[in-house]
mmCIF file of C-alpha atoms in Angstrom:
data_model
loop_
_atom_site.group_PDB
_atom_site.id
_atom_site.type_symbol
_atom_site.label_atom_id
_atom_site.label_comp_id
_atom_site.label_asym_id
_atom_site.label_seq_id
_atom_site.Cartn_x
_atom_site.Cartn_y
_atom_site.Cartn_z
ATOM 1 C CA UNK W 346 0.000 0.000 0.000
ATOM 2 C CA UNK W 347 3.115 2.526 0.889
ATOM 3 C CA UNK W 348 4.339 2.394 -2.590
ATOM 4 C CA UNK W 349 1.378 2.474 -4.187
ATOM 5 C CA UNK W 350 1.056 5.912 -2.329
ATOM 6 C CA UNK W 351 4.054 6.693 -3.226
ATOM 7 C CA UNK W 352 3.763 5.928 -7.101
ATOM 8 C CA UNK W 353 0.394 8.005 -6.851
ATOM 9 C CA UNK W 354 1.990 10.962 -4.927
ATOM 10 C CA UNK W 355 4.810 10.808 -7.550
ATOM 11 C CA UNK W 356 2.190 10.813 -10.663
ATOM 12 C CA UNK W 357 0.322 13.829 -8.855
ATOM 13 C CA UNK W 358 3.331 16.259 -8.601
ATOM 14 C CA UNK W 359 4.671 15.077 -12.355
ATOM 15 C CA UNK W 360 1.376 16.577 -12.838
ATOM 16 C CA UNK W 361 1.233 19.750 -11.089
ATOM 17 C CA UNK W 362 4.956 20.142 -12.409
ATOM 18 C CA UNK W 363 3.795 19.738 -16.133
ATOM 19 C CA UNK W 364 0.691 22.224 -15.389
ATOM 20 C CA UNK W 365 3.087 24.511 -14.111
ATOM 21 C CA UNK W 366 5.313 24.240 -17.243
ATOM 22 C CA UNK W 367 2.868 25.171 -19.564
ATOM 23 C CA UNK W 368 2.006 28.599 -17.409
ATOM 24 C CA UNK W 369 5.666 29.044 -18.145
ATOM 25 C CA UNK W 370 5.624 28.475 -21.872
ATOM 26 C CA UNK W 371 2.947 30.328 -22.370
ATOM 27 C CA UNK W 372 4.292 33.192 -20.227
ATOM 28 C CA UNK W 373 7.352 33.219 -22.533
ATOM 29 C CA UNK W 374 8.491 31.304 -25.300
ATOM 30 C CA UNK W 375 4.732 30.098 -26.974
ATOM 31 C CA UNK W 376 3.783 32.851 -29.798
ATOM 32 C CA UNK W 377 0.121 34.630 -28.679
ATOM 33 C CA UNK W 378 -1.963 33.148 -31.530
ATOM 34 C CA UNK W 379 -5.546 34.686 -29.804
ATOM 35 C CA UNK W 380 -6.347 37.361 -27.174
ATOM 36 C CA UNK W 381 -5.705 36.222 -23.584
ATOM 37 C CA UNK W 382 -4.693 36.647 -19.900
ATOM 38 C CA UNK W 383 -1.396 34.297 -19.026
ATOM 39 C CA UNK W 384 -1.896 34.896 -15.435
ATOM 40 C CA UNK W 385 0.500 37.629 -15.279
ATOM 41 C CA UNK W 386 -0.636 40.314 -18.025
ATOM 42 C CA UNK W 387 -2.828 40.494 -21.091
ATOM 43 C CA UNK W 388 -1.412 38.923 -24.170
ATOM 44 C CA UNK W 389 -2.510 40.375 -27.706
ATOM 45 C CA UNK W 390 -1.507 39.333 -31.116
ATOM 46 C CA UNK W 391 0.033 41.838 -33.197
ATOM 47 C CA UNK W 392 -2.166 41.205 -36.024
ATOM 48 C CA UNK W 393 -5.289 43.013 -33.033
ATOM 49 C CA UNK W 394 -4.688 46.418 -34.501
ATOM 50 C CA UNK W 395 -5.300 45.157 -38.066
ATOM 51 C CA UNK W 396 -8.291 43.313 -36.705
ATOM 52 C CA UNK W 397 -10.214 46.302 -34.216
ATOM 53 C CA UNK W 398 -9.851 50.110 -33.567
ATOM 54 C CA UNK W 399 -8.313 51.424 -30.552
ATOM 55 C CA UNK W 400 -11.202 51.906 -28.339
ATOM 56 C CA UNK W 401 -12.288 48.173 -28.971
ATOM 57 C CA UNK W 402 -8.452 47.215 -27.991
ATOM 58 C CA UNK W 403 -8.835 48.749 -25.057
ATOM 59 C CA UNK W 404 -12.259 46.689 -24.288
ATOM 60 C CA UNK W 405 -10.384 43.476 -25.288
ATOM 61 C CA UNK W 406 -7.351 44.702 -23.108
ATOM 62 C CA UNK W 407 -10.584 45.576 -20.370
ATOM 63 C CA UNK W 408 -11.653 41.956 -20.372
ATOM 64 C CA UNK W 409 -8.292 40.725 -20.038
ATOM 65 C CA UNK W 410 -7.663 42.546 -16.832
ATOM 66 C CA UNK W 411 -10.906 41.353 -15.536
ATOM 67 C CA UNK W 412 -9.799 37.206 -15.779
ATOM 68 C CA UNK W 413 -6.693 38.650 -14.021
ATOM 69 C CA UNK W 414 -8.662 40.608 -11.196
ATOM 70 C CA UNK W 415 -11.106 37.756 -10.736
ATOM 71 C CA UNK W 416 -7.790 35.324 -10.261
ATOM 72 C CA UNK W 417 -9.258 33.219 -13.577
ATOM 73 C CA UNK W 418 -6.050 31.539 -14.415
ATOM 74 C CA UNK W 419 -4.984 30.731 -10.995
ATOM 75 C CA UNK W 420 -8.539 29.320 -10.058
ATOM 76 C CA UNK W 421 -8.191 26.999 -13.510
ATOM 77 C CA UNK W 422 -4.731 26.057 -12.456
ATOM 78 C CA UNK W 423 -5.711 25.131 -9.072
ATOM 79 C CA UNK W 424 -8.210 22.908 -10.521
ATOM 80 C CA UNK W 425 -6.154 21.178 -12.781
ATOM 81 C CA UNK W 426 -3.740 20.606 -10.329
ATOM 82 C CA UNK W 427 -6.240 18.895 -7.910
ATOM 83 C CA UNK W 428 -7.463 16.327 -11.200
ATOM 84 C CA UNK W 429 -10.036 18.689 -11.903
ATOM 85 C CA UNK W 430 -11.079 20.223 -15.079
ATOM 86 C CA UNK W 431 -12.925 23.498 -15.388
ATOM 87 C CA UNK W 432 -16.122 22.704 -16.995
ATOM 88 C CA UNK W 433 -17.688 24.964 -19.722
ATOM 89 C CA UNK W 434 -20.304 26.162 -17.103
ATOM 90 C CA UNK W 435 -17.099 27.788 -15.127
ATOM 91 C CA UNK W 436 -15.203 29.042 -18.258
ATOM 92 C CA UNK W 437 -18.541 30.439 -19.321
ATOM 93 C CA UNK W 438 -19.035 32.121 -16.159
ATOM 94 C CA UNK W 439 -15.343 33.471 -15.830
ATOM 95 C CA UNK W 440 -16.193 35.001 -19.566
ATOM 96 C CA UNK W 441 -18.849 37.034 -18.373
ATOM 97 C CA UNK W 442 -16.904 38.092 -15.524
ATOM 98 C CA UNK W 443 -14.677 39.579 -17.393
ATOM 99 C CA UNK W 444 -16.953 41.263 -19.296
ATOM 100 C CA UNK W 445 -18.738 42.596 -16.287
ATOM 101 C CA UNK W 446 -15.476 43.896 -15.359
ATOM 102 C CA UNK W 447 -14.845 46.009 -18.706
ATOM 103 C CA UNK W 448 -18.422 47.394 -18.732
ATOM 104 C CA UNK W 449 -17.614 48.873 -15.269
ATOM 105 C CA UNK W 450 -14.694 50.773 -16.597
ATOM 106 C CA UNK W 451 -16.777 51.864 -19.289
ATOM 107 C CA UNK W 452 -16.426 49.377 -22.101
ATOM 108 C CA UNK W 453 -19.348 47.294 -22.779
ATOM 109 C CA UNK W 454 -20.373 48.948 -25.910
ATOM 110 C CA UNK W 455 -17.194 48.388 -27.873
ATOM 111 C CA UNK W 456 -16.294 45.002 -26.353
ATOM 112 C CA UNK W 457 -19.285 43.820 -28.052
ATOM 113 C CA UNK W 458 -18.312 45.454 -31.395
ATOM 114 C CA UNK W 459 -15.137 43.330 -30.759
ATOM 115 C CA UNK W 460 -16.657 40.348 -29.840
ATOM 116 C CA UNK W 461 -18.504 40.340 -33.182
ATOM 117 C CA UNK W 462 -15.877 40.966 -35.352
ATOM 118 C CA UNK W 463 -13.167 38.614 -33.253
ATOM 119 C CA UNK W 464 -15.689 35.437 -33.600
ATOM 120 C CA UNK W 465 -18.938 33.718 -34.432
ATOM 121 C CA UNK W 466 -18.874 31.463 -32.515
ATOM 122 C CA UNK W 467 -22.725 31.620 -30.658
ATOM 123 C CA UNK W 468 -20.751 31.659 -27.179
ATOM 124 C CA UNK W 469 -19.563 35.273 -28.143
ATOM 125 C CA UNK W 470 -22.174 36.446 -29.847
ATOM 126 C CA UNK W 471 -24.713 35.456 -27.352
ATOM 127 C CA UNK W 472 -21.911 37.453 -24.982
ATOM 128 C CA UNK W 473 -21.846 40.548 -27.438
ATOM 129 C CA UNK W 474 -26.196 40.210 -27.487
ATOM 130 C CA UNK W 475 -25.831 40.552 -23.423
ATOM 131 C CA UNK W 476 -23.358 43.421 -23.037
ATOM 132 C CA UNK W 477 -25.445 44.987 -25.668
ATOM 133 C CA UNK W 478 -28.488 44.598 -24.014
ATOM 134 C CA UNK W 479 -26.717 46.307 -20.642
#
């Protein structure tokens, strides 16, 4: 029974360490392919300025600051960490989050506009119909 503790334990913190690597890649060597928050800062791709106008940047940049106040990354890590997965009712919930955190600072209006141009996908534009509607 000992080592089979100890074979588990050992599994669990290759684990953790792995989950812990990929924070770091994606901190700084991976290439930012999509708009996110890397638990640290906001990551854009350079192409965003081709893509929105400033004022919707900002929104996007908004958002981004609200997965970071709300701990988003940490929480998911956390989770993983413990064998758990963050389910889509979570990540949906963390999305909106966010965007209640950019249409307190003013935002709502043109993080919609980016929302619709960024993606179809009904997720977002169910998101963009909301902080319309607010």
């Amino acid at each position: 029974m000992e080592i089979a503790l100890q074979v588990a334990a050992a599994v669990w913190g290759a684990w953790i360490a792995l989950n812990l690597l990929m924070v770091t890649l994606a901190v700084t060597i991976l290439p930012v392919q999509q708009v996110h928050f890397d638990g640290f800062r906001a990551r854009l791709p350079t192409s965003l300025p081709t893509l929105l106008a400033p004022a919707e940047i900002a929104a996007v940049v908004a958002h981004e600051h609200g997965h970071g106040h709300h701990l988003h990354t940490w929480t998911n890590l956390v989770l993983r960490c413990l064998l758990l997965t963050p389910g889509p009712q979570r990540r949906r919930r963390q999305e909106l989050e966010a965007d209640d955190y950019a249409v307190a600072r003013g935002h709502g209006a043109h993080l919609a506009s980016a929302l619709r141009k960024l993606s179809s996908h009904p997720d977002d534009v169910s998101r963009a119909e909301r902080l319309e509607r607010m």
